[in-house]
Amino acid sequence: MTSPIWHPFTQHGLREPIPTVVRAEGAALYTADGRRVIDAISSWWVTTHGHREPRIMAAIADQAARMDQIIFAGWTHAPAEAVAAGLLRLMPDALTRVFFSDSGSTAVEVALKMALGYWLNRGEPRHRILVLDHGYHGDTIGTMSVGARGAFNRAYEPLLFDVATIPFPAAGAEQATLDALEAACRQAPAALIVEPLVCGAGGMLTYPARVLAAMRAICADHDVLFVADEVMTGWGRTGTLLACEQAGVVPDILCLSKGLTGGAVPLAVTMASEAIYQAHLSQDRARMFFHSSSYTANPIACAAAAANIAIWEDEPVPDRVADLSARQAVRAAALAGVRNVRTLGTIAAMDLGPDGADYLSALGPALLAFFRERDLLLRPLGNTVYVMPPYCITDTDLDAVYAAIGEAAVRFG
Ligand SMILES: *Cc1c(COP(=O)(O)O)cnc(C)c1O
């Protein structure tokens, strides 16, 4: 009997095995056929502290005993207020407003709508969005429009809106990026959206903090809104709570999701500066912010996020992040037979096989199978292998991950 489920980013025609997971704990997934699989990519970048973090699980259970979903338009509840208050304590002071949604994609859609609303309500309509090449911001039509074009979205291309694409600040070509941004900013665009310090889905491509800081400064000089999509980079992933911190950058709009609940349940927020909120504030209902999704600020998800914030506030999470970052860096540096090793906080990435292979290169499925056979959850992006584990991963598990990558480098190198 085959399952009726149509899986995401899965070519069912290849009939690759789809393991059934029955339990998750820490950095491990346990399958129905009795295997223990090391989750080396944090279940697609969401799990920060570890699977089934006890305080987050307890908060979910406790909240489920009190209140399930309630409407959030014109109503509120304690878990959402706790998350908003916590975010104001943790995040940059200039971000004074918190808008809830339910995924990274919606957090970005909300950010784009806020930016356009800001300009329209100021009586100076602007709609052009500037984007960084190799960017990824989600899989909805709007977020695909601001992301890199390629095999992922060829079928939908006619529906994607026009953006101005700034070249990625590759090593040695940073000035070209800044010059292109400066030129594009003179056309009075609404906003620039970037993944700070690392383009994730684009291939774990890193760029220096000073370039991020320079991009932010150019936007500020030209009165162009700066949107930081920290959906992947937020919550310690790059070594600091936010990647923007490393560049001393405070965005006008900040998108958070994935690790917001420690990766336990779906939730997202878009934080905005007071100026953006004020532009929508009026006696005129036509100027309100027209966005909601059914599960906006779901109380159970908010309870999980509040627990995550409490963990960041009372446990040495930065030490755990620093420790994992160091443990990753030594292992990545010791790998033989891989190219272009880059590490950024808890993320380590390296390229295997021939230079220039793309996402759909034959190496991808071969690597996926290779790691699957070794009970490792690694999901290469084309020929880029990256390790992005939960912060609690042990040395033993990390050694097993790197031993397999070393083996893969020999096999496929
Ligand atoms: C994952 C991701 C998104 C999309 O988040 P979803 O929850 O999958 O919709 C957006 N931006 C970045 C940078 C991401 O990594």
Coordinates of C-alpha atoms and ligand atoms in Angstrom, one line a residue:
M1 CA 0.0 0.0 0.0
T2 CA 1.4 3.3 -1.0
S3 CA 0.6 6.4 1.1
P4 CA -1.7 9.1 -0.4
I5 CA 0.6 11.8 0.9
W6 CA 2.3 14.2 -1.6
H7 CA 5.5 15.2 0.2
P8 CA 7.2 18.6 -0.2
F9 CA 10.3 18.9 -2.4
T10 CA 10.0 15.2 -3.1
Q11 CA 10.0 13.5 -6.5
H12 CA 7.8 10.5 -5.8
G13 CA 8.7 9.1 -9.2
L14 CA 12.2 8.3 -7.9
R15 CA 10.6 6.0 -5.3
E16 CA 13.2 6.9 -2.7
P17 CA 12.4 5.5 0.7
I18 CA 10.4 7.7 3.1
P19 CA 11.2 6.7 6.6
T20 CA 8.5 6.9 9.3
V21 CA 9.6 8.7 12.4
V22 CA 8.0 7.6 15.7
R23 CA 9.9 9.6 18.3
A24 CA 12.3 12.6 18.4
E25 CA 14.7 13.5 21.2
G26 CA 17.6 15.9 21.4
A27 CA 19.5 15.6 18.1
A28 CA 18.0 12.2 17.2
L29 CA 15.0 10.8 15.3
Y30 CA 13.8 7.3 15.9
T31 CA 12.2 5.4 13.1
A32 CA 9.5 2.8 13.0
D33 CA 12.0 0.2 11.8
G34 CA 14.1 0.7 14.9
R35 CA 16.8 3.1 13.6
R36 CA 18.3 6.0 15.4
V37 CA 19.0 8.8 12.9
I38 CA 21.2 11.8 13.7
D39 CA 19.3 15.0 12.8
A40 CA 22.3 17.0 11.5
I41 CA 20.1 19.7 9.9
S42 CA 17.8 20.5 12.8
S43 CA 14.8 19.0 10.8
W44 CA 15.3 21.6 8.1
W45 CA 16.7 24.4 10.2
V46 CA 13.9 24.7 12.8
T47 CA 15.1 22.8 15.9
T48 CA 17.5 25.0 18.0
H49 CA 17.9 23.6 21.5
G50 CA 16.9 20.1 20.6
H51 CA 13.9 18.0 19.9
R52 CA 11.3 17.9 22.7
E53 CA 13.0 20.5 24.8
P54 CA 11.4 19.8 28.2
R55 CA 10.4 23.5 29.1
I56 CA 8.9 24.0 25.7
M57 CA 7.0 20.7 25.8
A58 CA 5.7 21.5 29.3
A59 CA 4.5 25.0 28.2
I60 CA 2.6 23.4 25.3
A61 CA 0.9 20.9 27.5
D62 CA 0.0 23.5 30.1
Q63 CA -1.4 25.9 27.5
A64 CA -3.4 23.1 25.8
A65 CA -5.1 22.5 29.1
R66 CA -6.4 26.2 29.1
M67 CA -7.1 27.6 25.7
D68 CA -6.9 26.4 22.1
Q69 CA -7.1 28.7 19.0
I70 CA -8.9 32.0 19.4
I71 CA -9.5 34.9 17.1
F72 CA -6.7 37.5 17.2
A73 CA -8.3 40.4 15.3
G74 CA -9.5 42.6 18.1
W75 CA -8.7 40.0 20.8
T76 CA -5.6 39.1 22.7
H77 CA -4.3 36.6 25.2
A78 CA -1.5 36.2 27.8
P79 CA 0.8 33.9 25.7
A80 CA 0.9 36.4 22.8
E81 CA 1.5 39.3 25.2
A82 CA 4.3 37.3 26.8
V83 CA 5.9 36.6 23.4
A84 CA 5.6 40.3 22.4
A85 CA 7.0 41.6 25.7
G86 CA 9.9 39.0 25.5
L87 CA 10.7 40.0 21.9
L88 CA 10.9 43.7 22.9
R89 CA 13.3 42.7 25.7
L90 CA 15.5 40.6 23.4
M91 CA 15.4 42.2 20.0
P92 CA 16.8 45.7 19.0
D93 CA 15.1 48.6 20.7
A94 CA 14.0 50.2 17.5
L95 CA 11.7 47.3 16.7
T96 CA 8.7 48.3 18.8
R97 CA 5.9 46.4 17.1
V98 CA 5.1 42.7 16.8
F99 CA 2.9 41.2 14.1
F100 CA 2.1 37.5 14.4
S101 CA 1.7 35.0 11.6
D102 CA 2.4 31.3 11.2
S103 CA 5.4 30.6 8.9
G104 CA 8.5 32.1 7.6
S105 CA 6.9 32.7 4.2
T106 CA 4.0 34.6 5.8
A107 CA 6.4 36.6 7.9
V108 CA 8.1 37.8 4.7
E109 CA 4.8 38.4 2.9
V110 CA 3.7 40.5 5.9
A111 CA 7.1 42.4 5.8
L112 CA 6.6 43.2 2.1
K113 CA 3.0 44.4 2.7
M114 CA 4.1 46.5 5.6
A115 CA 6.8 48.2 3.4
L116 CA 4.3 49.0 0.7
G117 CA 1.7 50.1 3.1
Y118 CA 4.2 52.4 4.8
W119 CA 5.0 54.2 1.5
L120 CA 1.4 54.4 0.3
N121 CA 0.2 55.8 3.7
R122 CA 2.9 58.4 3.5
G123 CA 1.5 59.5 0.2
E124 CA 4.5 58.5 -1.7
P125 CA 3.6 55.1 -3.2
R126 CA 6.6 52.9 -3.9
H127 CA 6.5 49.2 -4.8
R128 CA 9.9 48.2 -6.2
I129 CA 11.6 45.6 -4.0
L130 CA 15.4 45.1 -4.1
V131 CA 16.7 41.6 -3.5
L132 CA 20.0 39.9 -3.1
D133 CA 20.9 37.3 -5.8
H134 CA 20.8 33.7 -4.5
G135 CA 18.2 34.8 -1.9
Y136 CA 15.4 32.6 -0.5
H137 CA 12.4 33.8 1.4
G138 CA 9.8 31.1 1.0
D139 CA 7.7 29.3 -1.5
T140 CA 4.6 31.4 -1.9
I141 CA 4.2 33.6 -5.0
G142 CA 5.2 36.7 -3.2
T143 CA 8.2 35.2 -1.5
M144 CA 9.3 33.4 -4.7
S145 CA 9.2 36.8 -6.4
V146 CA 11.8 38.1 -4.0
G147 CA 13.9 34.9 -4.1
A148 CA 16.3 33.6 -6.7
R149 CA 14.7 32.3 -9.9
G150 CA 15.6 28.8 -11.0
A151 CA 14.3 25.2 -11.4
F152 CA 12.2 25.7 -8.2
N153 CA 10.0 28.3 -9.7
R154 CA 10.2 28.1 -13.5
A155 CA 6.6 27.0 -13.8
Y156 CA 5.4 30.0 -11.8
E157 CA 7.7 32.6 -13.3
P158 CA 5.0 34.4 -15.3
L159 CA 3.2 35.2 -12.1
L160 CA 6.2 36.4 -10.1
F161 CA 6.5 40.2 -9.7
D162 CA 9.4 42.2 -10.9
V163 CA 12.2 43.0 -8.5
A164 CA 15.7 44.5 -8.9
T165 CA 18.3 42.0 -8.1
I166 CA 21.6 43.1 -6.5
P167 CA 24.6 40.7 -7.2
F168 CA 25.6 38.5 -4.3
P169 CA 28.7 40.0 -2.5
A170 CA 31.0 37.1 -3.5
A171 CA 34.6 37.3 -2.0
G172 CA 36.5 40.0 -3.9
A173 CA 33.3 41.4 -5.6
E174 CA 31.8 43.1 -2.6
Q175 CA 32.2 46.6 -4.0
A176 CA 30.1 45.7 -7.1
T177 CA 27.3 44.7 -4.8
L178 CA 27.4 48.0 -2.9
D179 CA 27.6 50.0 -6.2
A180 CA 24.7 48.1 -7.6
L181 CA 22.7 48.7 -4.4
E182 CA 23.6 52.4 -4.4
A183 CA 22.4 52.7 -8.0
A184 CA 19.2 50.8 -7.4
C185 CA 18.4 52.9 -4.3
R186 CA 18.5 56.1 -6.4
Q187 CA 15.3 54.7 -8.2
A188 CA 13.3 55.2 -5.0
P189 CA 12.5 51.5 -4.3
A190 CA 10.3 50.6 -1.3
A191 CA 12.7 48.2 0.4
L192 CA 15.7 45.9 0.3
I193 CA 15.2 42.4 1.7
V194 CA 18.2 40.2 2.6
E195 CA 19.1 37.1 4.5
P196 CA 21.8 38.5 6.8
L197 CA 25.3 37.0 6.5
V198 CA 24.2 33.8 4.8
C199 CA 22.0 32.9 1.9
G200 CA 20.7 29.6 3.2
A201 CA 18.7 27.7 0.5
G202 CA 20.8 29.5 -2.1
G203 CA 23.7 27.2 -1.1
M204 CA 24.8 28.4 2.4
L205 CA 26.7 31.3 0.8
T206 CA 28.2 33.5 3.4
Y207 CA 29.3 37.1 3.2
P208 CA 31.0 39.4 5.7
A209 CA 29.3 41.5 8.4
R210 CA 31.0 44.7 7.0
V211 CA 29.1 44.2 3.7
L212 CA 25.8 43.7 5.6
A213 CA 26.6 46.9 7.5
A214 CA 27.4 48.8 4.3
M215 CA 24.2 47.6 2.6
R216 CA 22.2 48.8 5.6
A217 CA 23.9 52.2 5.6
I218 CA 23.2 52.7 1.9
C219 CA 19.5 51.9 2.4
A220 CA 19.4 54.4 5.4
D221 CA 21.1 57.1 3.3
H222 CA 18.5 56.7 0.5
D223 CA 15.5 56.3 2.8
V224 CA 14.9 52.7 1.6
L225 CA 13.4 50.3 4.1
F226 CA 15.8 47.5 5.2
V227 CA 14.1 44.1 5.8
A228 CA 16.1 41.4 7.5
D229 CA 14.8 37.9 6.9
E230 CA 16.2 36.1 10.0
V231 CA 13.8 33.2 9.6
M232 CA 16.8 30.8 9.4
T233 CA 19.6 32.9 10.9
G234 CA 17.7 34.0 14.0
W235 CA 17.9 32.4 17.5
G236 CA 21.6 31.8 17.6
R237 CA 22.1 29.9 14.3
T238 CA 25.0 32.2 13.2
G239 CA 26.6 32.5 16.6
T240 CA 24.6 35.5 17.9
L241 CA 20.9 35.8 18.7
L242 CA 20.4 37.6 15.4
A243 CA 22.9 37.6 12.5
C244 CA 22.4 41.4 12.2
E245 CA 24.0 41.9 15.6
Q246 CA 27.4 40.9 14.1
A247 CA 27.2 43.8 11.8
G248 CA 25.7 46.2 14.3
V249 CA 22.7 46.4 12.0
V250 CA 19.1 47.2 13.1
P251 CA 16.6 46.6 10.4
D252 CA 13.4 48.5 9.8
I253 CA 11.5 45.2 9.6
L254 CA 12.6 41.8 11.0
C255 CA 11.2 38.4 10.1
L256 CA 11.4 35.5 12.6
S257 CA 10.0 32.0 12.5
K258 CA 11.8 28.6 12.6
G259 CA 13.6 28.8 16.0
L260 CA 11.0 31.2 17.5
T261 CA 9.3 28.3 19.2
G262 CA 12.6 26.4 19.5
G263 CA 11.4 24.7 16.3
A264 CA 8.6 22.8 18.2
V265 CA 5.5 24.2 16.5
P266 CA 4.8 26.7 13.7
L267 CA 4.7 30.4 14.6
A268 CA 6.2 33.6 13.0
V269 CA 6.5 37.2 13.8
T270 CA 7.3 40.3 11.7
M271 CA 8.7 43.1 13.9
A272 CA 8.5 46.6 12.7
S273 CA 9.9 50.0 13.6
E274 CA 7.6 52.6 15.2
A275 CA 7.6 54.7 12.0
I276 CA 6.1 51.8 10.0
Y277 CA 3.4 51.2 12.6
Q278 CA 2.7 54.9 12.8
A279 CA 2.2 55.1 9.0
H280 CA -0.7 52.7 9.4
L281 CA -2.1 54.4 12.5
S282 CA -5.2 56.6 11.8
Q283 CA -8.9 57.1 12.4
D284 CA -9.3 55.9 8.8
R285 CA -10.0 52.2 8.6
A286 CA -8.7 52.2 5.0
R287 CA -5.2 52.6 6.4
M288 CA -5.3 49.6 8.7
F289 CA -2.9 46.8 8.0
F290 CA -4.9 44.3 5.9
H291 CA -3.4 41.0 6.8
S292 CA -4.4 38.0 8.9
S293 CA -4.2 34.2 8.8
S294 CA -6.6 31.9 10.7
Y295 CA -4.0 30.7 13.1
T296 CA -2.4 34.1 13.8
A297 CA -0.8 34.0 17.3
N298 CA -2.2 30.6 18.1
P299 CA -2.0 30.4 22.0
I300 CA -0.3 27.0 22.1
A301 CA 2.3 28.1 19.6
C302 CA 2.8 31.4 21.6
A303 CA 3.2 29.4 24.8
A304 CA 6.0 27.5 23.1
A305 CA 7.6 30.7 21.9
A306 CA 7.3 32.3 25.4
A307 CA 9.1 29.2 26.8
N308 CA 11.8 29.6 24.1
I309 CA 12.3 33.2 25.1
A310 CA 12.5 32.2 28.8
I311 CA 15.2 29.7 27.9
W312 CA 17.2 32.4 26.1
E313 CA 16.7 34.7 29.1
D314 CA 17.7 32.3 31.9
E315 CA 19.9 29.6 30.4
P316 CA 23.4 30.0 29.0
V317 CA 22.2 29.5 25.4
P318 CA 25.0 31.8 23.9
D319 CA 27.6 29.5 25.6
R320 CA 26.0 26.4 24.0
V321 CA 25.9 28.1 20.6
A322 CA 29.6 29.2 21.0
D323 CA 30.5 25.7 22.1
L324 CA 28.8 24.1 19.1
S325 CA 30.3 26.7 16.7
A326 CA 33.8 25.8 17.9
R327 CA 33.1 22.0 17.7
Q328 CA 31.8 22.4 14.2
A329 CA 34.7 24.7 13.1
V330 CA 37.4 22.3 14.1
R331 CA 35.7 19.3 12.5
A332 CA 35.0 21.2 9.3
A333 CA 38.6 22.5 9.1
A334 CA 39.9 18.9 9.4
L335 CA 37.9 17.5 6.5
A336 CA 39.9 16.4 3.5
G337 CA 38.8 16.3 -0.1
V338 CA 36.1 19.0 0.2
R339 CA 36.1 22.5 -1.3
N340 CA 35.1 25.9 -0.2
V341 CA 34.6 25.1 3.5
R342 CA 32.7 27.9 5.2
T343 CA 31.5 28.1 8.8
L344 CA 29.3 30.7 10.4
G345 CA 28.3 30.1 14.0
T346 CA 26.6 26.7 14.3
I347 CA 26.5 26.3 10.5
A348 CA 29.3 24.5 8.5
A349 CA 29.1 24.0 4.8
M350 CA 31.4 22.5 2.2
D351 CA 31.2 21.6 -1.5
L352 CA 31.8 18.1 -2.9
G353 CA 32.3 16.8 -6.4
P354 CA 32.8 19.0 -9.5
D355 CA 32.6 22.8 -9.3
G356 CA 29.5 24.5 -10.4
A357 CA 27.0 21.6 -10.0
D358 CA 23.5 23.0 -9.4
Y359 CA 20.6 22.0 -7.1
L360 CA 19.4 19.3 -9.5
S361 CA 22.8 17.8 -10.2
A362 CA 23.0 14.0 -10.0
L363 CA 25.2 14.2 -7.0
G364 CA 22.3 15.4 -4.8
P365 CA 20.3 12.2 -4.7
A366 CA 23.4 10.0 -4.5
L367 CA 24.6 12.0 -1.4
L368 CA 21.2 11.9 0.1
A369 CA 21.1 8.1 -0.2
F370 CA 24.7 7.8 1.0
F371 CA 23.8 9.6 4.2
R372 CA 20.5 7.9 4.7
E373 CA 22.2 4.5 4.6
R374 CA 24.4 5.8 7.4
D375 CA 21.4 6.9 9.6
L376 CA 22.2 10.5 9.1
L377 CA 19.7 13.2 8.3
L378 CA 21.7 15.4 5.9
R379 CA 20.1 17.0 2.9
P380 CA 22.7 18.5 0.6
L381 CA 21.8 21.5 -1.5
G382 CA 23.1 20.2 -4.9
N383 CA 26.7 19.4 -4.2
T384 CA 26.8 21.5 -1.1
V385 CA 26.8 19.5 2.1
Y386 CA 26.0 21.5 5.3
V387 CA 25.8 20.6 8.9
M388 CA 23.4 22.7 11.1
P389 CA 22.5 20.6 14.1
P390 CA 20.5 21.2 17.2
Y391 CA 22.7 23.0 19.8
C392 CA 22.6 19.9 22.1
I393 CA 24.3 17.5 19.7
T394 CA 27.0 15.4 21.3
D395 CA 30.6 15.1 20.2
T396 CA 29.9 11.4 19.4
D397 CA 27.1 12.3 17.0
L398 CA 29.0 15.2 15.5
D399 CA 32.0 12.8 14.9
A400 CA 29.7 10.4 13.1
V401 CA 28.4 13.1 10.9
Y402 CA 31.9 14.4 9.9
A403 CA 33.2 10.8 9.4
A404 CA 30.4 10.2 6.9
I405 CA 31.1 13.5 5.1
G406 CA 34.8 12.6 4.9
E407 CA 33.8 9.2 3.4
A408 CA 31.5 10.9 1.0
A409 CA 34.3 13.2 -0.1
V410 CA 36.4 10.2 -1.0
R411 CA 33.5 8.4 -2.7
F412 CA 32.2 11.4 -4.7
G413 CA 35.2 13.7 -4.7
Ligands
LIG1 C1 12.8 28.7 5.6 C2 12.9 30.1 5.2 C3 11.8 30.9 4.9 C4 10.4 30.3 4.8 O1 9.9 29.8 6.0 P1 8.7 28.7 6.0 O2 8.3 28.6 7.4 O3 9.2 27.5 5.3 O4 7.6 29.4 5.2 C5 11.9 32.2 4.6 N1 13.1 32.8 4.7 C6 14.2 32.1 5.0 C7 15.5 32.8 5.1 C8 14.2 30.7 5.3 O5 15.3 30.0 5.5

